[in-house]
Amino acid sequence: MTENEKVPWYEVLQRIDRRIIYLIVLALCSVPFFIPIPVAMEVSPPVQSLFDKIEQIAEQNKSGKEQFVLLAMDWSPSVKAENEPQTAAIIEHMFRKNVRFIILSFYLPEGPRMTETLAEELAKKYDKRYGVDWVNIGYKQVDLPAYLSFIRDMYSIIEKDYRGTPIRDVPMMKKVGSLRDVSLVFEATGSAGYGIWVIYAQPEIRTLEVGVGVTAIVGPSIRPFIDSRQIIGMLEGLSGAAQYEQLLKTRGNATRGMGSQNLAHLWIIVTMALGNIGYFLSKRRERNRKKEVA
Amino acid sequence: METSELLKRRARIELIVVLILGTAICVYIAADCIRYGVKEGFDGFLNRLGVGIAAICTLLIYSFLYRENPFYRLLEHILIGLSVGYSTGVVWTELLKPNWFDKLVGAEGRIPNLLWLLVLVPGVLWYFQLSRKNVWLSRILIMFFMGTGAGLGFRGVFQNLLAERGQITQSFKSILTYSGGSVSFTWFNFDNLLFIVIMLCVLSYFFFSFRHEKNPVLRGSSRLGRYFLMICFGTIFGTTVQGRMSLFIDRLTFLFHDWLGL
C-alpha cells in the first residue's frame, strides 16, 4: 500500500485505539449509576437450588433438631466485587428465615473479617445478635491432617471465636455439637477452596450439602460437581448474586451492577464483531490482490 | 511537524492535564476531609482521608490503561510491598504465634514448654536446600511431606471420584429410561448421551498411542474433541471477561458512591 492510498474502512476497524475502547467501556459502565436500567434475569437452576436448600433448613428447624449453616469465607478484597454481594444475599436470607450460621476460613484471614462487617450491617436490619444468631470463628491456618480432625471433631482445632471468647462459652455454639449439626456449607471463593468440603467432608458426613458462591472465572469448573450433585447450588459471579437478590426481592449491589455489566458485554460483542468483520474483509482483499497479481 | 516535536507537544499536554486533574482531586479530598471532620470529628476526617487515598490509588492504577507511567509503577510497587508485609504479619499472628510461640513461652497463663523448641530442628532442615553439599537433609522433610500428601491425596481422589457421591459414580447416568417395563429416550437421556460423546471425543484428542491421520474414527473424533475444547475455552474466556468487568464495576461503585457520594 502506498502512503497516499486511502486506508479502507474495514482496516480501520482493526486499528481502533484501545484507549477509545476503554473510554467507551467506562462511559457505558457509568450510565446505570445515573440512569437506572431495569435488568430482567432468569434465575438459573443452581441458584434456585441453593435458595431452596436454605428454605428447607428453615422449615426443618421449625419442627425438628436445629440445623446450622457454615459459611466458609475464602475470599479477599481482590474478589470482593463478586463474592461480597453473594455473601450478603445469603446472610440476608438466613437472617430473614432465622437460620443460624458459623463463619470461618481455612485459607484467607480477610474473608471472615469482611463477612463480619456484612453480618453486623444486616443484623441491625433484622435485629440479630452476635453469639446468638451467628458466630465468627475467624481464620484458622490448617493443613490437611488438621482439617480432617476438624471434620471428626470441630472443637479439636477451634478454641476461641474471632473476638477471643472461648468457643464453648458462645451461646449459639452450645447447640452445635459437631459438624453433623451443619446441614449446608456455603463456600464463597475465587479459587478452588470448595474442593476440601466435597472431597473430604462429604464422604464422612453424608447429610452435609455444599453450596458455592464463586467468581465467574471459577464457575465453569464447578459445573461437573453440580451435575454429579456433589455441589447442590452455585452463585456464579455478579449475575449469580443478582439472581439471588431477585429471589429475595431486594435490590442490592449485584442487581445495580448488572446494568453496567450488560452494557459492557454488549460493547464487547460489538467490538468483537467489528474486529472480525475487519479481519475477514482485509483477508478477502488480500486474496483478491494475490489473484490479480497472478 | 517532526515526530520528536510532536512527542514533546504531547508530553506537555499530558503534564498540564495531570496537573489540573491532580490539583482538582487534591482540593476535593481536602474539602471532603474538612467537611466530615467538622461534622464527625477526627474519626470522620481520618475515614474520609482513607477513602480519598483509596480513590487516588484506584485512579493511578487505572492510569495504566492510558499508558505505562511512573505513577502506576509506584502504586504497583506499593501494592507488592504491602502484600508481602501483610502476608508476613499474617504468618506470625495467625500461625507461628498462636500455634508455636505462645506455647513455647507460656502466654495467657499457660506453662512454658521448651519442648516446642524441638520443632525448629525439622524447620531448619528446609534451609539446606541452599547448600549443595547438605541438600540431602532437606530431602528428608520433602520425603515426609510428599508421603503424607500422596497418602491423603489418593484418599481424596478416590473419595471424590468413586465414592457413593463421587463424581464418576454420579456423572455416568443411563442413556435410556426404563419405566414400567418399557424403554424410552428422553431429553434427560439425550443430555447423558451428549456427555458421554463429548467426553470420549475430548479424550480421543489426547490419545497419542496411534497416529490420528491413519485412523478415520480417531481422526473424526479427535477433531470433534478439539471443537468441544474450543467451546469450553471460549466459555472460560467469556466468564473471565465477565469477572474482570465485575471488578471494574465494583471500583466504579466505590468512586461514584463512596468517594464522590453521587
Coordinates of N, CA and C in Angstrom, one line a residue, chain B residues 44-131:
Chain B
G44 N -14.1 11.0 61.6 CA -14.7 11.3 60.3 C -13.6 11.8 59.3
F45 N -12.7 12.7 59.8 CA -11.7 13.2 59.0 C -10.8 12.1 58.5
L46 N -10.4 11.2 59.4 CA -9.5 10.1 59.0 C -10.1 9.2 58.0
N47 N -11.4 8.9 58.3 CA -12.2 8.0 57.5 C -12.2 8.5 56.0
R48 N -12.5 9.8 55.9 CA -12.6 10.4 54.5 C -11.2 10.5 53.9
L49 N -10.2 10.7 54.7 CA -8.9 10.7 54.2 C -8.5 9.3 53.6
G50 N -8.9 8.3 54.3 CA -8.6 6.9 53.8 C -9.3 6.7 52.5
V51 N -10.6 7.1 52.4 CA -11.4 6.9 51.2 C -10.7 7.7 50.0
G52 N -10.3 8.9 50.3 CA -9.6 9.7 49.3 C -8.3 9.1 48.8
I53 N -7.5 8.6 49.7 CA -6.3 7.9 49.3 C -6.6 6.7 48.5
A54 N -7.6 5.9 48.9 CA -8.0 4.7 48.1 C -8.5 5.1 46.7
A55 N -9.2 6.3 46.6 CA -9.6 6.7 45.3 C -8.4 7.1 44.4
I56 N -7.5 7.8 45.0 CA -6.3 8.2 44.2 C -5.6 6.9 43.7
C57 N -5.4 5.9 44.7 CA -4.8 4.7 44.3 C -5.5 4.0 43.1
T58 N -6.8 4.0 43.2 CA -7.6 3.4 42.1 C -7.4 4.1 40.8
L59 N -7.4 5.4 40.8 CA -7.2 6.2 39.6 C -5.8 6.0 39.0
L60 N -4.8 6.0 39.9 CA -3.5 5.8 39.4 C -3.2 4.4 38.8
I61 N -3.8 3.4 39.4 CA -3.6 2.1 38.9 C -4.3 2.0 37.5
Y62 N -5.5 2.6 37.4 CA -6.2 2.6 36.1 C -5.5 3.5 35.0
S63 N -4.6 4.4 35.5 CA -3.9 5.2 34.5 C -3.0 4.4 33.5
F64 N -2.8 3.1 33.9 CA -2.0 2.2 33.1 C -2.8 2.0 31.7
L65 N -4.1 2.1 31.8 CA -4.9 1.9 30.6 C -4.6 2.9 29.5
Y66 N -4.1 4.1 30.0 CA -3.8 5.1 29.0 C -2.3 4.9 28.5
R67 N -1.4 4.7 29.4 CA 0.0 4.4 29.0 C 0.7 4.0 30.3
E68 N 1.7 3.2 30.1 CA 2.7 2.9 31.2 C 3.2 4.2 31.8
N69 N 3.2 4.4 33.1 CA 3.7 5.7 33.6 C 4.2 5.5 35.0
P70 N 5.0 6.5 35.5 CA 5.7 6.3 36.8 C 4.7 6.2 38.0
F71 N 3.5 6.9 37.9 CA 2.5 6.8 39.0 C 2.0 5.3 39.1
Y72 N 1.7 4.7 38.0 CA 1.3 3.3 38.0 C 2.4 2.4 38.6
R73 N 3.6 2.6 38.2 CA 4.8 1.8 38.7 C 4.9 2.0 40.2
L74 N 4.7 3.2 40.7 CA 4.9 3.5 42.1 C 3.8 2.7 42.9
L75 N 2.5 2.8 42.4 CA 1.4 2.1 43.0 C 1.6 0.6 43.0
E76 N 2.1 0.1 41.9 CA 2.4 -1.4 41.7 C 3.4 -1.8 42.8
H77 N 4.4 -1.1 42.9 CA 5.5 -1.4 43.9 C 4.9 -1.4 45.4
I78 N 4.1 -0.3 45.6 CA 3.5 -0.2 46.9 C 2.6 -1.4 47.2
L79 N 1.8 -1.8 46.2 CA 0.9 -2.9 46.4 C 1.7 -4.2 46.7
I80 N 2.8 -4.5 45.9 CA 3.6 -5.7 46.2 C 4.2 -5.6 47.5
G81 N 4.8 -4.5 47.9 CA 5.4 -4.4 49.2 C 4.4 -4.6 50.4
L82 N 3.2 -4.0 50.2 CA 2.2 -4.2 51.2 C 1.7 -5.6 51.3
S83 N 1.6 -6.3 50.2 CA 1.2 -7.7 50.2 C 2.2 -8.6 50.9
V84 N 3.4 -8.3 50.6 CA 4.5 -9.2 51.2 C 4.5 -8.9 52.8
G85 N 4.4 -7.6 53.1 CA 4.5 -7.3 54.6 C 3.2 -7.8 55.3
Y86 N 2.1 -7.7 54.6 CA 0.8 -8.2 55.2 C 0.9 -9.7 55.4
S87 N 1.4 -10.4 54.4 CA 1.5 -11.9 54.4 C 2.4 -12.3 55.6
T88 N 3.5 -11.6 55.7 CA 4.5 -12.0 56.8 C 3.8 -11.8 58.1
G89 N 3.1 -10.7 58.3 CA 2.4 -10.4 59.5 C 1.4 -11.5 59.8
V90 N 0.6 -11.9 58.8 CA -0.4 -13.0 59.0 C 0.2 -14.3 59.4
V91 N 1.4 -14.6 58.8 CA 2.1 -15.9 59.2 C 2.4 -15.9 60.7
W92 N 2.9 -14.7 61.1 CA 3.3 -14.6 62.5 C 2.0 -14.6 63.4
T93 N 1.1 -13.7 63.2 CA -0.1 -13.6 64.1 C -1.0 -14.8 64.0
E94 N -1.2 -15.4 62.9 CA -2.2 -16.4 62.7 C -1.6 -17.8 62.8
L95 N -0.3 -17.9 62.6 CA 0.2 -19.3 62.5 C 1.3 -19.5 63.6
L96 N 2.4 -18.8 63.5 CA 3.5 -19.0 64.4 C 3.2 -18.6 65.9
K97 N 2.6 -17.5 66.1 CA 2.4 -17.0 67.4 C 1.4 -17.9 68.2
P98 N 0.2 -18.1 67.7 CA -0.7 -18.9 68.5 C -0.4 -20.4 68.5
N99 N 0.2 -20.9 67.5 CA 0.5 -22.4 67.4 C 1.8 -22.8 68.0
W100 N 2.7 -21.9 68.1 CA 4.1 -22.2 68.5 C 4.6 -21.3 69.6
F101 N 4.7 -20.0 69.3 CA 5.4 -19.1 70.2 C 4.7 -19.0 71.6
D102 N 3.4 -18.9 71.6 CA 2.6 -18.8 72.8 C 2.8 -20.0 73.7
K103 N 2.8 -21.2 73.0 CA 3.0 -22.5 73.7 C 4.4 -22.6 74.3
L104 N 5.4 -22.0 73.5 CA 6.8 -22.1 73.9 C 7.0 -21.2 75.2
V105 N 6.5 -20.0 75.1 CA 6.8 -19.1 76.2 C 5.8 -19.1 77.3
G106 N 4.7 -19.8 77.1 CA 3.6 -19.9 78.1 C 2.8 -18.7 78.2
A107 N 2.3 -18.2 77.1 CA 1.5 -17.0 77.1 C 0.1 -17.4 77.6
E108 N -0.7 -16.4 78.0 CA -2.1 -16.5 78.5 C -2.2 -17.5 79.6
G109 N -1.2 -17.5 80.6 CA -1.3 -18.3 81.8 C -0.9 -19.8 81.6
R110 N -0.4 -20.1 80.4 CA 0.0 -21.5 80.2 C 1.4 -21.7 80.8
I111 N 1.7 -23.0 81.0 CA 3.1 -23.3 81.5 C 4.0 -23.3 80.3
P112 N 5.1 -22.6 80.4 CA 6.1 -22.6 79.2 C 6.6 -24.0 78.9
N113 N 6.6 -24.3 77.7 CA 7.0 -25.7 77.3 C 8.2 -25.6 76.3
L114 N 9.4 -25.8 76.8 CA 10.6 -25.6 75.9 C 10.7 -26.7 74.9
L115 N 9.9 -27.8 75.1 CA 10.0 -28.9 74.1 C 9.6 -28.4 72.7
W116 N 8.8 -27.3 72.6 CA 8.4 -26.7 71.4 C 9.6 -26.2 70.6
L117 N 10.8 -26.0 71.2 CA 12.0 -25.6 70.5 C 12.4 -26.7 69.5
L118 N 12.1 -27.9 69.9 CA 12.5 -29.0 69.0 C 11.9 -28.9 67.6
V119 N 10.8 -28.3 67.4 CA 10.2 -28.2 66.1 C 11.1 -27.3 65.2
L120 N 12.0 -26.6 65.8 CA 12.9 -25.8 64.9 C 13.8 -26.7 64.1
V121 N 14.1 -27.8 64.7 CA 15.1 -28.7 64.0 C 14.6 -29.1 62.6
P122 N 13.4 -29.8 62.5 CA 12.9 -30.1 61.2 C 12.7 -28.8 60.4
G123 N 12.3 -27.8 61.0 CA 12.0 -26.5 60.3 C 13.3 -26.0 59.6
V124 N 14.4 -26.1 60.3 CA 15.7 -25.6 59.8 C 16.2 -26.4 58.6
L125 N 15.7 -27.7 58.6 CA 16.2 -28.6 57.5 C 15.8 -28.1 56.2
W126 N 14.7 -27.4 56.1 CA 14.3 -26.8 54.8 C 15.4 -26.0 54.2
Y127 N 16.1 -25.2 55.0 CA 17.1 -24.3 54.5 C 18.3 -25.0 53.9
F128 N 18.5 -26.3 54.1 CA 19.6 -27.0 53.5 C 19.4 -27.1 52.0
Q129 N 18.2 -26.7 51.5 CA 18.0 -26.5 50.0 C 19.1 -25.6 49.4
L130 N 19.6 -24.7 50.3 CA 20.5 -23.7 49.8 C 22.0 -24.2 49.8
S131 N 22.2 -25.4 50.4 CA 23.5 -26.0 50.4 C 23.7 -27.2 49.5

